[in-house]
Coordinates of C-alpha atoms and ligand atoms in Angstrom, one line a residue:
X1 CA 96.2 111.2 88.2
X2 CA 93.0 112.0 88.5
X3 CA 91.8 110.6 92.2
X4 CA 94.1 109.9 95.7
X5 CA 92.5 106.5 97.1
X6 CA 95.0 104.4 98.5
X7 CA 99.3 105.0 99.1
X8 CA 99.2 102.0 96.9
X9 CA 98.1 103.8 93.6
X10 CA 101.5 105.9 93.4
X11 CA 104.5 105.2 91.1
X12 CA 107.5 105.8 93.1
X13 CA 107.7 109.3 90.6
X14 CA 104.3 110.1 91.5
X15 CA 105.4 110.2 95.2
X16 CA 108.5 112.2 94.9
X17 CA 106.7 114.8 92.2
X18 CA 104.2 115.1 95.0
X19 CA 106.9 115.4 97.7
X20 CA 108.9 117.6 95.3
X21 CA 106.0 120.0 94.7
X22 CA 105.4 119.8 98.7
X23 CA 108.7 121.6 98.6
X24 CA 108.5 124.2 96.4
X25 CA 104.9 124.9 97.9
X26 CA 106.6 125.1 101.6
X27 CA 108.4 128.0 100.6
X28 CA 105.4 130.0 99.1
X29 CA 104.1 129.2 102.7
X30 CA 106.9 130.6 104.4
X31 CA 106.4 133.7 102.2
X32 CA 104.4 136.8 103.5
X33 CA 101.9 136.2 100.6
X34 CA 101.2 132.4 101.0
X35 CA 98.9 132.4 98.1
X36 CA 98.8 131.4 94.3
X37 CA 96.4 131.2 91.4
X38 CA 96.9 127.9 90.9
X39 CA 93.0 127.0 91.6
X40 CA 91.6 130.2 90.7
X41 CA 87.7 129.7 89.8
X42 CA 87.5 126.0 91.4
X43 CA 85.3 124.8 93.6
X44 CA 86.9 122.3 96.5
X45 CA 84.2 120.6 98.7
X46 CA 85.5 119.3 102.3
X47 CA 83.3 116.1 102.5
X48 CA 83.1 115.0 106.3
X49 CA 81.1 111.9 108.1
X50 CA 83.3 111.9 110.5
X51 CA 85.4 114.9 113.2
X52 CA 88.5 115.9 112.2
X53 CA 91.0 118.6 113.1
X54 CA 94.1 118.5 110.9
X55 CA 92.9 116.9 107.8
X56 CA 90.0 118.9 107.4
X57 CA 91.7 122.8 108.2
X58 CA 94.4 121.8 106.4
X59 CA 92.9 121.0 103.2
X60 CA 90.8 123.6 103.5
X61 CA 94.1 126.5 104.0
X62 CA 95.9 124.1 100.8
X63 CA 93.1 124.8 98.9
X64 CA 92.6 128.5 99.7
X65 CA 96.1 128.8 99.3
X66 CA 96.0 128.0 95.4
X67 CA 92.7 130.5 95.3
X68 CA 90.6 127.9 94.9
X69 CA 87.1 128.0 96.9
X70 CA 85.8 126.1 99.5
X71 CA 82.9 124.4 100.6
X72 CA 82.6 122.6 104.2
X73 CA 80.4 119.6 104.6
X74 CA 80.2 118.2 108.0
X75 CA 77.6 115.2 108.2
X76 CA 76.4 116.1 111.4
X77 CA 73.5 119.2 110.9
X78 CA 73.4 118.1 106.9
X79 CA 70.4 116.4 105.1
X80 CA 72.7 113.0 106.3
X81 CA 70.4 113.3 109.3
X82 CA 67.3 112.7 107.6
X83 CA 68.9 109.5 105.6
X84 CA 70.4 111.4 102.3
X85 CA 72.7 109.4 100.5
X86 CA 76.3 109.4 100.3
X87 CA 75.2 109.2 96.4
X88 CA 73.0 112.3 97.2
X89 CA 74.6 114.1 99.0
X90 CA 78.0 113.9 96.2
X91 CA 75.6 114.6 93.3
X92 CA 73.9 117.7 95.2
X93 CA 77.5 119.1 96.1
X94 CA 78.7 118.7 92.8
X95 CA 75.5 120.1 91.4
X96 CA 76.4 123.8 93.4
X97 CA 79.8 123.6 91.4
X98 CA 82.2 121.1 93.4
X99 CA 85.1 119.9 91.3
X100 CA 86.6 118.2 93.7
X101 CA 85.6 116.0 97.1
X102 CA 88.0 115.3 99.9
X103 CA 86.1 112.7 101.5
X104 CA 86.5 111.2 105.2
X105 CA 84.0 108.4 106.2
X106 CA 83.8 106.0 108.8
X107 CA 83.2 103.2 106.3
X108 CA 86.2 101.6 104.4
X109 CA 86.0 101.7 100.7
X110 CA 84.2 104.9 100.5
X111 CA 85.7 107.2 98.9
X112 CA 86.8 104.3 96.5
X113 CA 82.9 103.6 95.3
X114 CA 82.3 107.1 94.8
X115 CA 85.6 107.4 92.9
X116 CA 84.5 104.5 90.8
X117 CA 80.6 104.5 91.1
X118 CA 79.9 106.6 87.7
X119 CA 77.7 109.0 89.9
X120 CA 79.7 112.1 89.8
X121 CA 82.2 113.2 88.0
X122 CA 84.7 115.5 90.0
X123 CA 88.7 114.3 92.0
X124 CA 88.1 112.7 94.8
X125 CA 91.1 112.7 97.5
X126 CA 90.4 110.0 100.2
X127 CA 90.9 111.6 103.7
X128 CA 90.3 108.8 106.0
X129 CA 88.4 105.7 105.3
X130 CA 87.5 103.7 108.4
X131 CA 90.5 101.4 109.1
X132 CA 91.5 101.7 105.7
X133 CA 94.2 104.1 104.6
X134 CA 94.8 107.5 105.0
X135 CA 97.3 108.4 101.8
X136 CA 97.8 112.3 102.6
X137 CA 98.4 111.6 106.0
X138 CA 101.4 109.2 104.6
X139 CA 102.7 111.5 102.3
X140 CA 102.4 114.3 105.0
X141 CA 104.6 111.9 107.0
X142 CA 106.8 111.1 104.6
X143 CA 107.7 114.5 103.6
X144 CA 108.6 115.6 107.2
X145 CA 110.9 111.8 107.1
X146 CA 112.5 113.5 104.4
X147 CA 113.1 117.0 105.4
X148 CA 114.7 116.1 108.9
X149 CA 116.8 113.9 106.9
X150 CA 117.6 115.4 104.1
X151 CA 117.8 119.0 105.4
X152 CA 117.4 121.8 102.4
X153 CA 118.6 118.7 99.7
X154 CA 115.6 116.8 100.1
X155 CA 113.8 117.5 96.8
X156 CA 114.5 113.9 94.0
X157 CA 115.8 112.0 97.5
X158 CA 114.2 108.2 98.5
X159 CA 114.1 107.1 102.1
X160 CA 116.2 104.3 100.8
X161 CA 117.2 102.2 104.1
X162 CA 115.5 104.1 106.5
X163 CA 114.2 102.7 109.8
X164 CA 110.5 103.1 111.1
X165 CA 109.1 101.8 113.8
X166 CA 105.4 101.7 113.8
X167 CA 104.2 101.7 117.3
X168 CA 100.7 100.7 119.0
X169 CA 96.9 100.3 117.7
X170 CA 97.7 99.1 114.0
X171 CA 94.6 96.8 114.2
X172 CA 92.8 100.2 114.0
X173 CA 94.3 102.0 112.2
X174 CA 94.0 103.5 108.4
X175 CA 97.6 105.7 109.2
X176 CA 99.7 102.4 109.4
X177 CA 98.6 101.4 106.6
X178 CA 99.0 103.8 104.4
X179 CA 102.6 104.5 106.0
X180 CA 103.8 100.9 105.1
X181 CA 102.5 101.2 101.3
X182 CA 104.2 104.7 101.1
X183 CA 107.7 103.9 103.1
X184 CA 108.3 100.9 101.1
X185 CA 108.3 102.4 97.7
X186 CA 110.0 105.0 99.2
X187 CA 112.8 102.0 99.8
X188 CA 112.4 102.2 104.0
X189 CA 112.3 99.4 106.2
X190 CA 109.4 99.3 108.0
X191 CA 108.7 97.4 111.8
X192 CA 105.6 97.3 113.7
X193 CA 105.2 97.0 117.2
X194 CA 102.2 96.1 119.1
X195 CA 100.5 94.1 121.3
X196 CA 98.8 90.9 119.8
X197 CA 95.1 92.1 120.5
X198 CA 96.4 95.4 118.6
X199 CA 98.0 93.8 115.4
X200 CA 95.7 92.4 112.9
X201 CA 94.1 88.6 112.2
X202 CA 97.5 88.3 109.5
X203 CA 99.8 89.8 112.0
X204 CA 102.8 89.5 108.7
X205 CA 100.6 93.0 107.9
X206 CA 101.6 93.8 104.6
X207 CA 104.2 91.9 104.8
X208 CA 105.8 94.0 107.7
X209 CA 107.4 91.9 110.4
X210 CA 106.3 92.9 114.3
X211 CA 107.8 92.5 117.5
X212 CA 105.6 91.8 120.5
X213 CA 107.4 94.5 123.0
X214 CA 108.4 97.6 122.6
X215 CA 111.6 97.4 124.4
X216 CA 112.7 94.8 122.1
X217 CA 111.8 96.7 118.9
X218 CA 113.8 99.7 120.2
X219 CA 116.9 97.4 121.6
X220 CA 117.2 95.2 118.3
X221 CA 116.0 97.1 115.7
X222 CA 117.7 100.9 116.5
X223 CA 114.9 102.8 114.9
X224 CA 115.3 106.1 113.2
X225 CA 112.1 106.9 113.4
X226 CA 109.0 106.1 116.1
X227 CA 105.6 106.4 114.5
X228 CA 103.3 106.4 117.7
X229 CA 99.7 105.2 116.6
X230 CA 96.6 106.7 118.6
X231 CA 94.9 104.1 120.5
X232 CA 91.7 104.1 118.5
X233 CA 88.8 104.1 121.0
X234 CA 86.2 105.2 119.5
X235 CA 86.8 102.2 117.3
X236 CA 86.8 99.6 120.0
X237 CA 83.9 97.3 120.7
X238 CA 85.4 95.2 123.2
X239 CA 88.5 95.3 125.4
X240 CA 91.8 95.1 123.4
X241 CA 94.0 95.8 126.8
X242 CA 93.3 95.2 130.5
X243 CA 94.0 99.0 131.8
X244 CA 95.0 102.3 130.1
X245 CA 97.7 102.7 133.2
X246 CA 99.0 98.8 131.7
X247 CA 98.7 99.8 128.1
X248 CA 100.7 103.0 129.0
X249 CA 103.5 100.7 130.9
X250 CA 104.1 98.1 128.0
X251 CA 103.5 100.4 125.0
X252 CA 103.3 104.7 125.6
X253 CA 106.5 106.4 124.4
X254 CA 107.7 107.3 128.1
X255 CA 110.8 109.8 128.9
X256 CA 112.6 106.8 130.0
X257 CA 112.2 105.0 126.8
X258 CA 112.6 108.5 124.7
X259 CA 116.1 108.3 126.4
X260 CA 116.8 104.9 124.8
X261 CA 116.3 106.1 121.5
X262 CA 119.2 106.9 119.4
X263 CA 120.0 111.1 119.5
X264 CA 118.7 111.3 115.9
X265 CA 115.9 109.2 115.8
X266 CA 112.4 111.2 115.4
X267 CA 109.5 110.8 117.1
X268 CA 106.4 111.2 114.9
X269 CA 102.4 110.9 116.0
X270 CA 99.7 111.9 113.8
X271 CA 97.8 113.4 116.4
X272 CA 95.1 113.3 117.7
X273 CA 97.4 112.2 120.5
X274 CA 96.4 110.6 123.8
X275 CA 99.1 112.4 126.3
X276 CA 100.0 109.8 128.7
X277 CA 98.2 106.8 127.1
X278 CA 100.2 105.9 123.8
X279 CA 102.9 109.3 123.8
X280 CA 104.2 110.9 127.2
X281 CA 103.9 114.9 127.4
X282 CA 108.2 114.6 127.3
X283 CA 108.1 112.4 124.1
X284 CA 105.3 114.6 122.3
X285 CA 107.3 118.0 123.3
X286 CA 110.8 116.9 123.0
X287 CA 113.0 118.3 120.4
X288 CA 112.9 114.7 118.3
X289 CA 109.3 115.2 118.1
X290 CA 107.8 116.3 115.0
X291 CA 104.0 116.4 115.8
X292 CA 103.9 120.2 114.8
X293 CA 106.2 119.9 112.0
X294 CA 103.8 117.4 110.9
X295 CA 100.7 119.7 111.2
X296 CA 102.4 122.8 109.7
X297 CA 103.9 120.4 106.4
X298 CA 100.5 119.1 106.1
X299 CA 99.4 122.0 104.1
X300 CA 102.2 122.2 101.7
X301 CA 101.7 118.2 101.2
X302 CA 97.5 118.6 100.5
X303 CA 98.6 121.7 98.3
X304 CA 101.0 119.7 96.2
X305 CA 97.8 116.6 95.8
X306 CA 95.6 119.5 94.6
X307 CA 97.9 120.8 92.1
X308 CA 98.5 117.4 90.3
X309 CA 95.0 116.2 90.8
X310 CA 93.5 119.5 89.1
X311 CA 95.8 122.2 88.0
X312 CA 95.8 120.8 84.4
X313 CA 92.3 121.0 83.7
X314 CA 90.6 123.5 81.6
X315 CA 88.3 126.2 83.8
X316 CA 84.7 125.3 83.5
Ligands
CP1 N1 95.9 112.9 111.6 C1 94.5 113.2 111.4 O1 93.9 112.6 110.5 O2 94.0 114.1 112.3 P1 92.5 114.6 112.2 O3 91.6 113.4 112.6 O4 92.4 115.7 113.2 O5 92.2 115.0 110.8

């Protein structure tokens, strides 16, 4: 493998040797000394045109973790400013020693065309592309699926008839995307739910059948797990819902509807999460939440992408 674009690229044994590796790197992260020399003498460049909180620290610790070292980019104060290139800006990085990009941009397809543009030569890990996909953020989900399921056996395991519920702004959103590629060659069944302005001009997304009310999706379907989307705002041109306080009513997570889950289902967000607007402070801090859990298996997951992307290679 030598690039992470899309969820759709990996084999079913590509996932679970990533999710596997996640593993065995979770437990050098629970150690005292959470580092290995994995990376020693690389150079892994953070490549952001857009904010990011998770995403970006965490790849940053993985790779710092393996010994590798690390270069932040953050569009805004760069040479992007004064109308560099995406192509300039990836050559002049690469030029100061970059083997690696982990690339977020608010354009879809980005990360692809510098994967593919002959340009450059170094991995590149796609870490948010527009509305596109988000594959880390997937896999980061999936592993934290797998460990609440699967306990301390989790490592070879599917999440073979597993039911997810995918809740709220999929029109926006890169994270649902990714999530339904990933789940369903993990062998889960995957549900949206959303409102119509919310689901996208095909609402069969992927192939993934929706229900137009969330009180229906939880009464007929009896998820396991509840993937809250982020309403996407910044994304918005034009209204997509009369009122937050109505969007809130018919679709946030509230404790009353936290109460009609089962007792086992888990409650996942990727964060950054609008409290009170798609998640409810008693859904996003009840112990079925796995928000932090996410966060914290993040790293292991972006450690495990970085080994098979580049531990192979010989050191330049
Ligand atoms: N989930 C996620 O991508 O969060 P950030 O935007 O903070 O990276």
């Amino acid at each position: 493998m030598k690039h992470l674009i899309s969820a759709a690229d990996l084999s079913l044994d590509e996932i679970l040797s990533i999710l596997d590796t996640a593993e065995e790197m979770s437990v050098v992260n629970d150690r005292d000394v959470k580092k290995l020399p994995t990376l020693r003498g690389k150079t892994v460049v953070n490549l952001f045109f857009e904010d990011s909180t998770r995403t970006r620290i965490s790849f940053e610790v993985a790779a710092k973790r393996l010994s590798a070292d690390v270069i932040n980019f953050s569009a805004k104060g760069s040479s992007v400013s004064k109308g560099e290139s995406l192509k300039d800006t990836a050559q002049t990085l690469e030029a100061m020693g970059a083997q690696a990009l982990i690339v977020r941009h608010h354009a879809s397809g980005a990360a692809h065309n510098l994967a593919n543009s002959g340009w450059i030569s170094s991995h590149i890990i796609n870490a948010g592309d527009g509305k596109h996909e988000h594959p880390t953020q997937a896999l980061l989900d999936a592993f934290t699926m797998r460990k609440r399921i699967h306990g301390s056996h989790s490592r070879g395991k599917s999440l073979d008839g597993l039911k997810v519920l995918i809740v709220g702004d999929v029109l926006h959103s890169r994270v649902a995307r990714s999530n339904l590629l990933l789940l369903r060659s993990l062998g889960a069944e995957v549900r949206l739910a959303a409102p119509a302005t919310l689901l996208p001009a095909n609402p069969n997304f992927l192939g993934a059948s929706y229900y137009l009310g969330l009180d229906d999706a939880i009464d007929e379907f009896h998820p396991d797990v509840v993937m809250m989307l982020r309403v996407q705002l910044e994304r918005m041109s034009a209204s997509f819902f009369p009122t937050a306080r109505e969007y809130s009513r018919g679709w946030g997570l509230s404790a009353e509807r936290l109460a009609r889950l089962s007792e086992n289902a888990i409650v996942m967000h990727p964060g950054p999460m609008n409290r009170g607007l798609e998640i409810s402070s008693e859904a996003a801090d009840s112990a079925q939440s796995t928000v932090l859990e996410q966060v914290a298996n993040g790293i292991s997951v972006r450690m495990s992408v970085l080994y098979h992307l580049m531990s192979g290679e010989t050191r330049e």
